[in-house]
Amino acid sequence: MTAISQRGYANPGVLVSTDWVAAHLNDPDLRIVESNEDPLVYRAGHLPGAVEVDWARDLNDPVRRDYLDRAGFEGLMRRIGVENDTTVVFYGDKNNWWACYAFWVFQLFGHRRAKVMDGGRLKWEQEGRELTREVPSYPPSSYRAPDRDDSTIRAFRDRVLAHVEAGGDLVDVRSPQEFSGELLHMPDYPNEGALRGGHIPGARSVPWGRAVNEDGTFKSAAELRAIYEQEQGLSPEREVIAYCRIGERSSHTWFVLTHLLGYPKVRNYDGSWTEWGNLVGVPIEKGR
Amino acid sequence: MSAPYPEKLRQLEELFALMPDRGDRLDLLISTAERFREVPPEIARRPFPEDRKVPACESEAYLWARRRDDGTLKFYFAVENPQGISAKAMAVILDDALSGAPLEAVAAVPDDVIYKFFGNELSMGKSMGLMGMVAMARSSARRALAGA
């Protein structure tokens, strides 16, 4: 795979290679954070020194459907020993799907010193690098966070509805079966948490995984532009809203469009299909 | 009259219920996953057929059921995602608990049995994948009962 610096990304510094991480495992100014979908993966073995940030226990409000507030974020950062000037390197399973989700939530609190390890766990494992079951402990930090900023990279349903009515660009990053609505109609299998199947009118179907190579690394900027711009007609000149089922997969696409292609106005609709597909009266399209 | 419940499944649920600590439960699941054995070549070889793929499971799990002489089913699994540890653990649990169980009992296993083992802190995608494994095992039993 081509070096990160040669892939034409708008913000190449947001990605680090497995080589780079291996050379910085003991860097005191760095905190390596693993974030996975599968709750067993971290405990079964992780990068030496890496802490776990769990999407359910650490990033979500335990009662309301929302993310943690300022106090909760400060508590999390203090617990994992992250100071305001600590660089956080995220990685995880599923081609960094949940790592990008955690990255996005951290941006709601303005923690700009954040990077993603290209290739995630998969590449680290395939390279035969060290994994450990030893859970590290760091001295609590004195992290101070601002209030969560939902105004720039997050979309709520009213904004999405206005965006649809204005003919704005939307990217649906779920599977083609979810996009078409057919998944909800498979007998004997669980539904996806929504009463209606289909997609938000006008949305382009670009499953999130198309942005990565087989080894889990991100595709080059030229390859990504071929997908999102030449094929789907998106443009950095226009605002884009990405969504999936609950906003995790779409945070991966948010990361790609924002940091790898340099789109200045991308929002993640974390209400996503579990909200839209249950809302009364909103427009829905079915089919491919 | 309600359907019988698989006895081995009940025993496994009781074992996990003894572990209220999340870490202990995860460790038990990891050790369970380490017992995973892939479907033998006499049952299936790659490329595995799409009709044996568990819908909604992003760990690319596959399930096969074979009729035994006593009329019950023996379940086999493959998990193509090397990081699919939860899927492997679920496969071992389903094989331990449902292979050899009365078909009527297998056909009535509820989807939400997964939470007895994994707790409630599962993503929707992970829940769907694991429930899909349960549903596919259940469907196999129903087809066997129907004589298909």
Short mmCIF file of C-alpha atoms in Angstrom, two decimals:
data_model
loop_
_atom_site.label_atom_id
_atom_site.label_comp_id
_atom_site.label_asym_id
_atom_site.label_seq_id
_atom_site.Cartn_x
_atom_site.Cartn_y
_atom_site.Cartn_z
CA MET A 1 0.00 0.00 0.00
CA THR A 2 1.19 3.51 -0.83
CA ALA A 3 2.53 5.59 2.05
CA ILE A 4 -0.10 7.78 3.69
CA SER A 5 1.74 10.94 2.65
CA GLN A 6 1.55 9.91 -1.01
CA ARG A 7 -2.17 9.18 -1.19
CA GLY A 8 -3.25 12.76 -1.81
CA TYR A 9 -5.32 13.25 1.32
CA ALA A 10 -6.47 16.72 2.35
CA ASN A 11 -5.30 16.10 5.92
CA PRO A 12 -2.71 13.31 5.80
CA GLY A 13 -1.63 13.99 9.37
CA VAL A 14 -4.89 12.56 10.67
CA LEU A 15 -3.73 9.05 9.73
CA VAL A 16 -0.78 7.19 11.17
CA SER A 17 0.63 3.89 10.00
CA THR A 18 1.04 0.74 12.06
CA ASP A 19 4.82 1.29 11.77
CA TRP A 20 4.44 4.75 13.28
CA VAL A 21 2.29 3.46 16.14
CA ALA A 22 4.72 0.61 16.84
CA ALA A 23 7.50 3.18 17.17
CA HIS A 24 5.43 5.35 19.53
CA LEU A 25 3.97 2.76 21.89
CA ASN A 26 5.81 4.30 24.83
CA ASP A 27 5.34 7.94 23.85
CA PRO A 28 4.04 9.71 27.00
CA ASP A 29 2.34 12.38 24.90
CA LEU A 30 0.24 9.77 23.16
CA ARG A 31 -2.70 7.69 24.26
CA ILE A 32 -3.70 4.75 22.11
CA VAL A 33 -7.43 4.04 22.23
CA GLU A 34 -9.09 0.89 20.97
CA SER A 35 -12.78 1.12 20.13
CA ASN A 36 -14.65 -1.89 18.79
CA GLU A 37 -18.04 -3.13 17.93
CA ASP A 38 -17.30 -6.57 19.35
CA PRO A 39 -17.10 -6.31 23.15
CA LEU A 40 -14.74 -9.29 23.35
CA VAL A 41 -12.02 -8.06 21.06
CA TYR A 42 -10.13 -5.65 23.35
CA ARG A 43 -10.11 -8.09 26.23
CA ALA A 44 -8.88 -10.89 23.98
CA GLY A 45 -5.76 -8.87 23.13
CA HIS A 46 -4.89 -5.26 22.30
CA LEU A 47 -1.93 -3.05 21.46
CA PRO A 48 0.46 -2.70 24.41
CA GLY A 49 -0.58 0.33 26.43
CA ALA A 50 -3.90 0.79 24.65
CA VAL A 51 -7.00 1.67 26.65
CA GLU A 52 -10.52 0.78 25.63
CA VAL A 53 -13.25 3.28 24.91
CA ASP A 54 -16.51 1.38 24.69
CA TRP A 55 -19.20 2.95 22.53
CA ALA A 56 -22.04 1.96 24.86
CA ARG A 57 -20.57 2.47 28.30
CA ASP A 58 -18.22 5.37 27.59
CA LEU A 59 -19.66 7.46 24.77
CA ASN A 60 -23.42 7.27 25.24
CA ASP A 61 -25.67 8.78 27.86
CA PRO A 62 -26.85 5.86 29.98
CA VAL A 63 -30.47 6.99 29.96
CA ARG A 64 -31.32 9.29 27.06
CA ARG A 65 -30.43 8.58 23.45
CA ASP A 66 -27.58 11.04 23.24
CA TYR A 67 -23.86 11.27 23.79
CA LEU A 68 -22.16 11.97 27.06
CA ASP A 69 -22.10 15.57 28.26
CA ARG A 70 -19.13 17.73 29.17
CA ALA A 71 -18.80 16.29 32.66
CA GLY A 72 -19.01 12.78 31.28
CA PHE A 73 -16.35 13.48 28.66
CA GLU A 74 -14.06 15.04 31.22
CA GLY A 75 -14.57 12.00 33.42
CA LEU A 76 -13.71 9.68 30.57
CA MET A 77 -10.58 11.59 29.59
CA ARG A 78 -9.40 11.83 33.19
CA ARG A 79 -9.95 8.11 33.70
CA ILE A 80 -7.90 7.14 30.67
CA GLY A 81 -5.19 9.64 31.54
CA VAL A 82 -5.62 11.97 28.57
CA GLU A 83 -4.59 15.60 29.06
CA ASN A 84 -5.75 18.41 26.79
CA ASP A 85 -2.45 18.27 24.89
CA THR A 86 -2.32 14.47 24.61
CA THR A 87 -2.58 13.07 21.10
CA VAL A 88 -5.13 10.28 20.93
CA VAL A 89 -4.64 7.55 18.34
CA PHE A 90 -7.76 5.53 17.63
CA TYR A 91 -7.91 2.07 16.16
CA GLY A 92 -10.37 -0.81 16.24
CA ASP A 93 -12.14 -3.67 14.57
CA LYS A 94 -14.32 -3.52 11.47
CA ASN A 95 -11.83 -1.43 9.49
CA ASN A 96 -11.84 1.31 12.12
CA TRP A 97 -15.59 1.75 11.93
CA TRP A 98 -15.96 2.23 15.70
CA ALA A 99 -12.62 3.99 15.97
CA CYS A 100 -13.97 6.66 13.61
CA TYR A 101 -17.15 6.81 15.66
CA ALA A 102 -15.13 7.51 18.81
CA PHE A 103 -13.00 9.99 16.85
CA TRP A 104 -16.17 11.82 15.77
CA VAL A 105 -17.57 11.97 19.32
CA PHE A 106 -14.23 13.33 20.54
CA GLN A 107 -14.56 16.10 17.92
CA LEU A 108 -17.90 17.12 19.42
CA PHE A 109 -15.79 18.17 22.40
CA GLY A 110 -13.08 19.74 20.26
CA HIS A 111 -10.25 17.31 21.01
CA ARG A 112 -8.30 18.12 17.85
CA ARG A 113 -5.18 16.14 18.74
CA ALA A 114 -6.63 12.96 17.33
CA LYS A 115 -5.50 10.46 14.73
CA VAL A 116 -6.59 7.11 13.36
CA MET A 117 -4.26 4.16 12.82
CA ASP A 118 -4.61 3.23 9.15
CA GLY A 119 -5.71 -0.36 8.75
CA GLY A 120 -6.91 -0.70 12.34
CA ARG A 121 -6.66 -3.95 14.28
CA LEU A 122 -6.84 -6.07 11.18
CA LYS A 123 -3.62 -4.70 9.70
CA TRP A 124 -1.81 -4.78 13.05
CA GLU A 125 -2.78 -8.43 13.51
CA GLN A 126 -1.96 -9.42 9.95
CA GLU A 127 1.49 -7.95 10.39
CA GLY A 128 2.02 -10.23 13.35
CA ARG A 129 2.59 -7.40 15.77
CA GLU A 130 2.37 -7.72 19.54
CA LEU A 131 -0.97 -7.95 21.31
CA THR A 132 -1.43 -8.19 25.04
CA ARG A 133 -4.22 -8.90 27.51
CA GLU A 134 -2.63 -6.65 30.13
CA VAL A 135 -4.95 -3.72 30.81
CA PRO A 136 -2.87 -0.59 31.46
CA SER A 137 -3.55 1.97 34.16
CA TYR A 138 -2.61 5.63 33.85
CA PRO A 139 -2.63 8.41 36.45
CA PRO A 140 -5.88 10.39 36.26
CA SER A 141 -5.52 13.55 34.23
CA SER A 142 -6.94 17.02 34.85
CA TYR A 143 -8.68 17.26 31.48
CA ARG A 144 -11.00 20.21 30.95
CA ALA A 145 -13.57 20.02 28.16
CA PRO A 146 -15.84 22.62 26.63
CA ASP A 147 -19.55 21.99 26.29
CA ARG A 148 -20.39 19.55 23.55
CA ASP A 149 -20.77 21.33 20.21
CA ASP A 150 -23.62 19.79 18.22
CA SER A 151 -23.78 22.67 15.77
CA THR A 152 -21.09 21.90 13.20
CA ILE A 153 -20.61 18.19 12.50
CA ARG A 154 -23.83 16.70 13.83
CA ALA A 155 -27.26 16.75 12.18
CA PHE A 156 -30.61 16.44 13.91
CA ARG A 157 -33.80 15.34 12.21
CA ASP A 158 -35.24 18.82 11.56
CA ARG A 159 -32.06 19.84 9.76
CA VAL A 160 -32.12 16.60 7.78
CA LEU A 161 -35.74 17.19 6.76
CA ALA A 162 -34.92 20.74 5.63
CA HIS A 163 -31.87 19.38 3.81
CA VAL A 164 -34.04 16.83 1.98
CA GLU A 165 -36.61 19.47 1.02
CA ALA A 166 -33.79 21.69 -0.31
CA GLY A 167 -32.41 18.84 -2.44
CA GLY A 168 -29.21 18.60 -0.39
CA ASP A 169 -26.68 15.82 -0.68
CA LEU A 170 -27.15 12.76 1.52
CA VAL A 171 -25.08 9.61 1.73
CA ASP A 172 -26.64 6.41 3.02
CA VAL A 173 -23.74 4.19 4.07
CA ARG A 174 -25.75 1.10 5.03
CA SER A 175 -25.79 -2.09 3.02
CA PRO A 176 -27.69 -2.15 -0.29
CA GLN A 177 -30.31 -4.40 1.35
CA GLU A 178 -30.89 -1.89 4.11
CA PHE A 179 -30.98 0.97 1.57
CA SER A 180 -33.62 -0.73 -0.54
CA GLY A 181 -35.69 -1.71 2.47
CA GLU A 182 -35.68 -5.41 1.69
CA LEU A 183 -33.83 -6.35 4.90
CA LEU A 184 -36.85 -5.47 7.00
CA HIS A 185 -38.93 -7.95 5.08
CA MET A 186 -36.85 -11.07 5.57
CA PRO A 187 -38.95 -13.57 7.48
CA ASP A 188 -37.65 -15.08 10.72
CA TYR A 189 -34.80 -12.61 11.12
CA PRO A 190 -34.55 -9.62 13.42
CA ASN A 191 -35.46 -6.26 11.97
CA GLU A 192 -33.18 -3.27 12.16
CA GLY A 193 -35.01 -1.36 14.82
CA ALA A 194 -37.28 0.60 12.49
CA LEU A 195 -40.92 0.29 11.53
CA ARG A 196 -40.29 1.26 7.93
CA GLY A 197 -37.59 0.17 5.49
CA GLY A 198 -35.97 2.17 2.74
CA HIS A 199 -33.91 5.32 2.66
CA ILE A 200 -34.13 9.09 2.95
CA PRO A 201 -35.27 10.51 -0.42
CA GLY A 202 -32.42 11.56 -2.64
CA ALA A 203 -29.74 9.74 -0.66
CA ARG A 204 -26.89 8.11 -2.53
CA SER A 205 -26.05 4.55 -1.52
CA VAL A 206 -22.36 4.26 -0.75
CA PRO A 207 -21.76 1.45 1.77
CA TRP A 208 -19.12 2.66 4.19
CA GLY A 209 -16.77 -0.24 3.51
CA ARG A 210 -16.15 0.93 -0.05
CA ALA A 211 -13.73 3.50 1.37
CA VAL A 212 -11.25 0.86 2.53
CA ASN A 213 -8.99 -1.71 0.93
CA GLU A 214 -8.97 -5.41 1.75
CA ASP A 215 -6.20 -4.89 4.30
CA GLY A 216 -8.30 -2.31 6.13
CA THR A 217 -6.32 0.73 4.98
CA PHE A 218 -8.11 3.68 3.47
CA LYS A 219 -8.22 4.03 -0.30
CA SER A 220 -6.28 6.87 -1.90
CA ALA A 221 -7.86 10.27 -2.38
CA ALA A 222 -8.13 9.64 -6.12
CA GLU A 223 -9.94 6.36 -5.54
CA LEU A 224 -12.25 7.99 -2.99
CA ARG A 225 -13.04 10.87 -5.36
CA ALA A 226 -13.88 8.36 -8.05
CA ILE A 227 -16.52 6.88 -5.73
CA TYR A 228 -17.96 9.94 -4.02
CA GLU A 229 -17.57 12.53 -6.78
CA GLN A 230 -17.37 10.92 -10.22
CA GLU A 231 -19.76 8.09 -9.39
CA GLN A 232 -22.10 9.73 -6.88
CA GLY A 233 -21.85 13.40 -7.74
CA LEU A 234 -20.92 14.76 -4.33
CA SER A 235 -18.94 17.98 -4.18
CA PRO A 236 -16.91 19.70 -1.48
CA GLU A 237 -18.78 22.86 -2.44
CA ARG A 238 -22.02 21.52 -0.96
CA GLU A 239 -23.01 20.35 2.49
CA VAL A 240 -23.26 16.58 2.88
CA ILE A 241 -25.15 14.64 5.53
CA ALA A 242 -24.17 11.03 6.12
CA TYR A 243 -26.33 8.51 7.92
CA CYS A 244 -26.61 4.79 8.60
CA ARG A 245 -28.59 2.96 11.28
CA ILE A 246 -27.47 4.70 14.47
CA GLY A 247 -24.66 6.95 13.25
CA GLU A 248 -21.64 4.71 13.74
CA ARG A 249 -20.92 3.56 10.19
CA SER A 250 -21.68 7.05 8.92
CA SER A 251 -19.04 8.53 11.20
CA HIS A 252 -16.54 6.48 9.16
CA THR A 253 -17.81 8.16 5.99
CA TRP A 254 -17.83 11.53 7.79
CA PHE A 255 -14.14 10.93 8.56
CA VAL A 256 -13.36 10.07 4.95
CA LEU A 257 -15.16 13.06 3.46
CA THR A 258 -13.95 15.53 6.09
CA HIS A 259 -10.35 14.53 6.65
CA LEU A 260 -9.28 12.50 3.65
CA LEU A 261 -11.11 14.48 0.95
CA GLY A 262 -11.25 17.81 2.78
CA TYR A 263 -14.98 18.50 2.54
CA PRO A 264 -15.61 21.50 4.82
CA LYS A 265 -19.30 20.87 5.54
CA VAL A 266 -20.09 17.28 6.45
CA ARG A 267 -22.51 16.28 9.18
CA ASN A 268 -23.25 12.93 10.71
CA TYR A 269 -26.96 12.26 11.30
CA ASP A 270 -26.64 9.97 14.30
CA GLY A 271 -30.40 9.58 14.65
CA SER A 272 -30.07 7.80 11.32
CA TRP A 273 -32.45 5.12 10.18
CA THR A 274 -33.55 4.03 13.64
CA GLU A 275 -34.99 7.53 14.00
CA TRP A 276 -36.04 8.29 10.41
CA GLY A 277 -37.58 4.89 9.84
CA ASN A 278 -39.75 5.35 12.93
CA LEU A 279 -40.74 9.00 12.44
CA VAL A 280 -44.35 9.76 11.61
CA GLY A 281 -44.93 11.50 8.33
CA VAL A 282 -41.41 11.90 6.96
CA PRO A 283 -40.76 10.99 3.32
CA ILE A 284 -39.16 7.63 2.53
CA GLU A 285 -38.01 6.10 -0.72
CA LYS A 286 -37.77 2.38 -1.36
CA GLY A 287 -35.84 0.38 -3.87
CA ARG A 288 -32.35 0.81 -5.25
CA MET B 1 -48.66 -25.94 25.95
CA SER B 2 -45.38 -24.11 25.67
CA ALA B 3 -42.48 -25.68 23.79
CA PRO B 4 -39.74 -27.42 25.82
CA TYR B 5 -36.58 -25.44 26.45
CA PRO B 6 -33.22 -26.99 25.49
CA GLU B 7 -31.74 -28.33 28.72
CA LYS B 8 -28.13 -27.60 27.82
CA LEU B 9 -29.06 -24.06 26.85
CA ARG B 10 -30.67 -23.56 30.24
CA GLN B 11 -27.54 -24.90 31.95
CA LEU B 12 -25.32 -22.52 30.01
CA GLU B 13 -27.57 -19.59 30.83
CA GLU B 14 -27.30 -20.49 34.52
CA LEU B 15 -23.51 -20.64 34.24
CA PHE B 16 -23.33 -17.17 32.74
CA ALA B 17 -25.84 -15.86 35.24
CA LEU B 18 -23.37 -16.73 37.99
CA MET B 19 -21.06 -14.07 36.57
CA PRO B 20 -22.56 -10.66 37.21
CA ASP B 21 -19.16 -9.04 36.68
CA ARG B 22 -18.89 -7.93 33.07
CA GLY B 23 -15.19 -8.72 32.88
CA ASP B 24 -15.67 -12.27 34.12
CA ARG B 25 -18.47 -12.79 31.61
CA LEU B 26 -16.34 -11.50 28.76
CA ASP B 27 -13.47 -13.74 29.80
CA LEU B 28 -15.81 -16.74 29.80
CA LEU B 29 -17.02 -15.79 26.33
CA ILE B 30 -13.44 -15.46 25.10
CA SER B 31 -12.53 -18.89 26.46
CA THR B 32 -15.71 -20.22 24.85
CA ALA B 33 -14.69 -18.70 21.50
CA GLU B 34 -11.30 -20.38 21.81
CA ARG B 35 -13.09 -23.75 21.59
CA PHE B 36 -14.48 -22.85 18.17
CA ARG B 37 -13.90 -25.46 15.48
CA GLU B 38 -14.70 -24.65 11.90
CA VAL B 39 -17.08 -26.75 9.83
CA PRO B 40 -15.22 -29.91 8.71
CA PRO B 41 -14.50 -30.31 4.98
CA GLU B 42 -16.82 -33.30 4.69
CA ILE B 43 -19.70 -30.92 5.48
CA ALA B 44 -18.62 -27.83 3.54
CA ARG B 45 -15.64 -26.36 1.73
CA ARG B 46 -14.83 -22.84 0.58
CA PRO B 47 -16.30 -21.00 -1.13
CA PHE B 48 -19.19 -21.48 1.25
CA PRO B 49 -22.62 -21.18 -0.35
CA GLU B 50 -24.49 -17.93 0.15
CA ASP B 51 -27.59 -19.73 1.34
CA ARG B 52 -25.68 -20.87 4.44
CA LYS B 53 -24.53 -17.35 5.30
CA VAL B 54 -26.16 -15.86 8.39
CA PRO B 55 -28.13 -12.77 7.33
CA ALA B 56 -27.14 -9.52 9.02
CA CYS B 57 -24.00 -11.06 10.53
CA GLU B 58 -21.07 -8.85 9.62
CA SER B 59 -18.60 -11.41 10.90
CA GLU B 60 -19.57 -13.53 7.90
CA ALA B 61 -20.83 -16.48 9.89
CA TYR B 62 -22.17 -19.57 8.13
CA LEU B 63 -24.35 -22.29 9.58
CA TRP B 64 -25.07 -25.87 8.52
CA ALA B 65 -27.39 -28.38 10.14
CA ARG B 66 -27.20 -32.12 9.54
CA ARG B 67 -29.80 -34.66 10.61
CA ARG B 68 -28.52 -37.30 13.02
CA ASP B 69 -29.78 -40.84 13.35
CA ASP B 70 -31.90 -39.92 16.37
CA GLY B 71 -33.68 -37.24 14.33
CA THR B 72 -32.04 -34.29 16.05
CA LEU B 73 -29.68 -31.85 14.35
CA LYS B 74 -25.94 -31.35 14.57
CA PHE B 75 -24.89 -27.74 13.91
CA TYR B 76 -21.69 -26.64 12.21
CA PHE B 77 -20.35 -23.13 11.75
CA ALA B 78 -17.74 -21.07 9.95
CA VAL B 79 -16.77 -17.51 10.84
CA GLU B 80 -14.78 -15.83 8.10
CA ASN B 81 -13.97 -12.61 9.96
CA PRO B 82 -10.82 -13.38 11.97
CA GLN B 83 -11.92 -10.75 14.49
CA GLY B 84 -15.38 -12.27 14.86
CA ILE B 85 -14.80 -13.49 18.40
CA SER B 86 -18.39 -12.99 19.53
CA ALA B 87 -19.68 -14.90 16.53
CA LYS B 88 -17.32 -17.77 17.36
CA ALA B 89 -18.45 -17.76 20.99
CA MET B 90 -22.09 -17.81 19.89
CA ALA B 91 -21.36 -20.66 17.49
CA VAL B 92 -19.85 -22.75 20.29
CA ILE B 93 -22.80 -21.97 22.57
CA LEU B 94 -25.33 -22.91 19.91
CA ASP B 95 -23.49 -26.12 19.06
CA ASP B 96 -23.12 -27.08 22.73
CA ALA B 97 -26.72 -26.24 23.56
CA LEU B 98 -28.73 -27.10 20.46
CA SER B 99 -26.96 -29.97 18.73
CA GLY B 100 -28.86 -33.07 19.82
CA ALA B 101 -31.67 -31.10 21.44
CA PRO B 102 -35.31 -31.90 20.61
CA LEU B 103 -36.29 -30.15 17.39
CA GLU B 104 -39.37 -28.62 19.00
CA ALA B 105 -37.15 -27.00 21.61
CA VAL B 106 -34.66 -25.67 19.06
CA ALA B 107 -37.50 -24.34 16.94
CA ALA B 108 -38.70 -22.24 19.86
CA VAL B 109 -35.44 -20.65 21.03
CA PRO B 110 -36.01 -16.90 21.21
CA ASP B 111 -33.74 -14.34 19.54
CA ASP B 112 -33.08 -12.50 22.76
CA VAL B 113 -31.30 -15.49 24.27
CA ILE B 114 -28.10 -13.75 23.15
CA TYR B 115 -28.44 -11.24 25.97
CA LYS B 116 -28.24 -14.04 28.53
CA PHE B 117 -24.66 -14.53 27.43
CA PHE B 118 -23.48 -11.17 26.16
CA GLY B 119 -25.46 -8.81 28.39
CA ASN B 120 -27.30 -5.81 27.04
CA GLU B 121 -24.30 -3.78 25.94
CA LEU B 122 -24.32 -4.98 22.37
CA SER B 123 -24.51 -2.74 19.35
CA MET B 124 -27.57 -3.11 17.21
CA GLY B 125 -25.45 -4.56 14.42
CA LYS B 126 -23.81 -7.08 16.71
CA SER B 127 -27.19 -8.00 18.21
CA MET B 128 -28.64 -8.54 14.75
CA GLY B 129 -25.76 -10.74 13.70
CA LEU B 130 -25.93 -12.94 16.79
CA MET B 131 -29.72 -13.06 16.63
CA GLY B 132 -29.36 -14.05 13.00
CA MET B 133 -27.34 -17.09 14.07
CA VAL B 134 -30.08 -18.07 16.53
CA ALA B 135 -32.74 -17.49 13.90
CA MET B 136 -30.94 -19.62 11.34
CA ALA B 137 -30.59 -22.51 13.80
CA ARG B 138 -34.26 -22.14 14.66
CA SER B 139 -35.23 -22.15 10.98
CA SER B 140 -33.21 -25.32 10.44
CA ALA B 141 -35.15 -27.04 13.21
CA ARG B 142 -38.47 -25.82 11.82
CA ARG B 143 -37.62 -27.12 8.38
CA ALA B 144 -36.60 -30.46 9.87
CA LEU B 145 -39.88 -30.63 11.76
CA ALA B 146 -41.73 -29.87 8.56
CA GLY B 147 -39.89 -32.72 6.88
CA ALA B 148 -38.09 -30.51 4.39
#
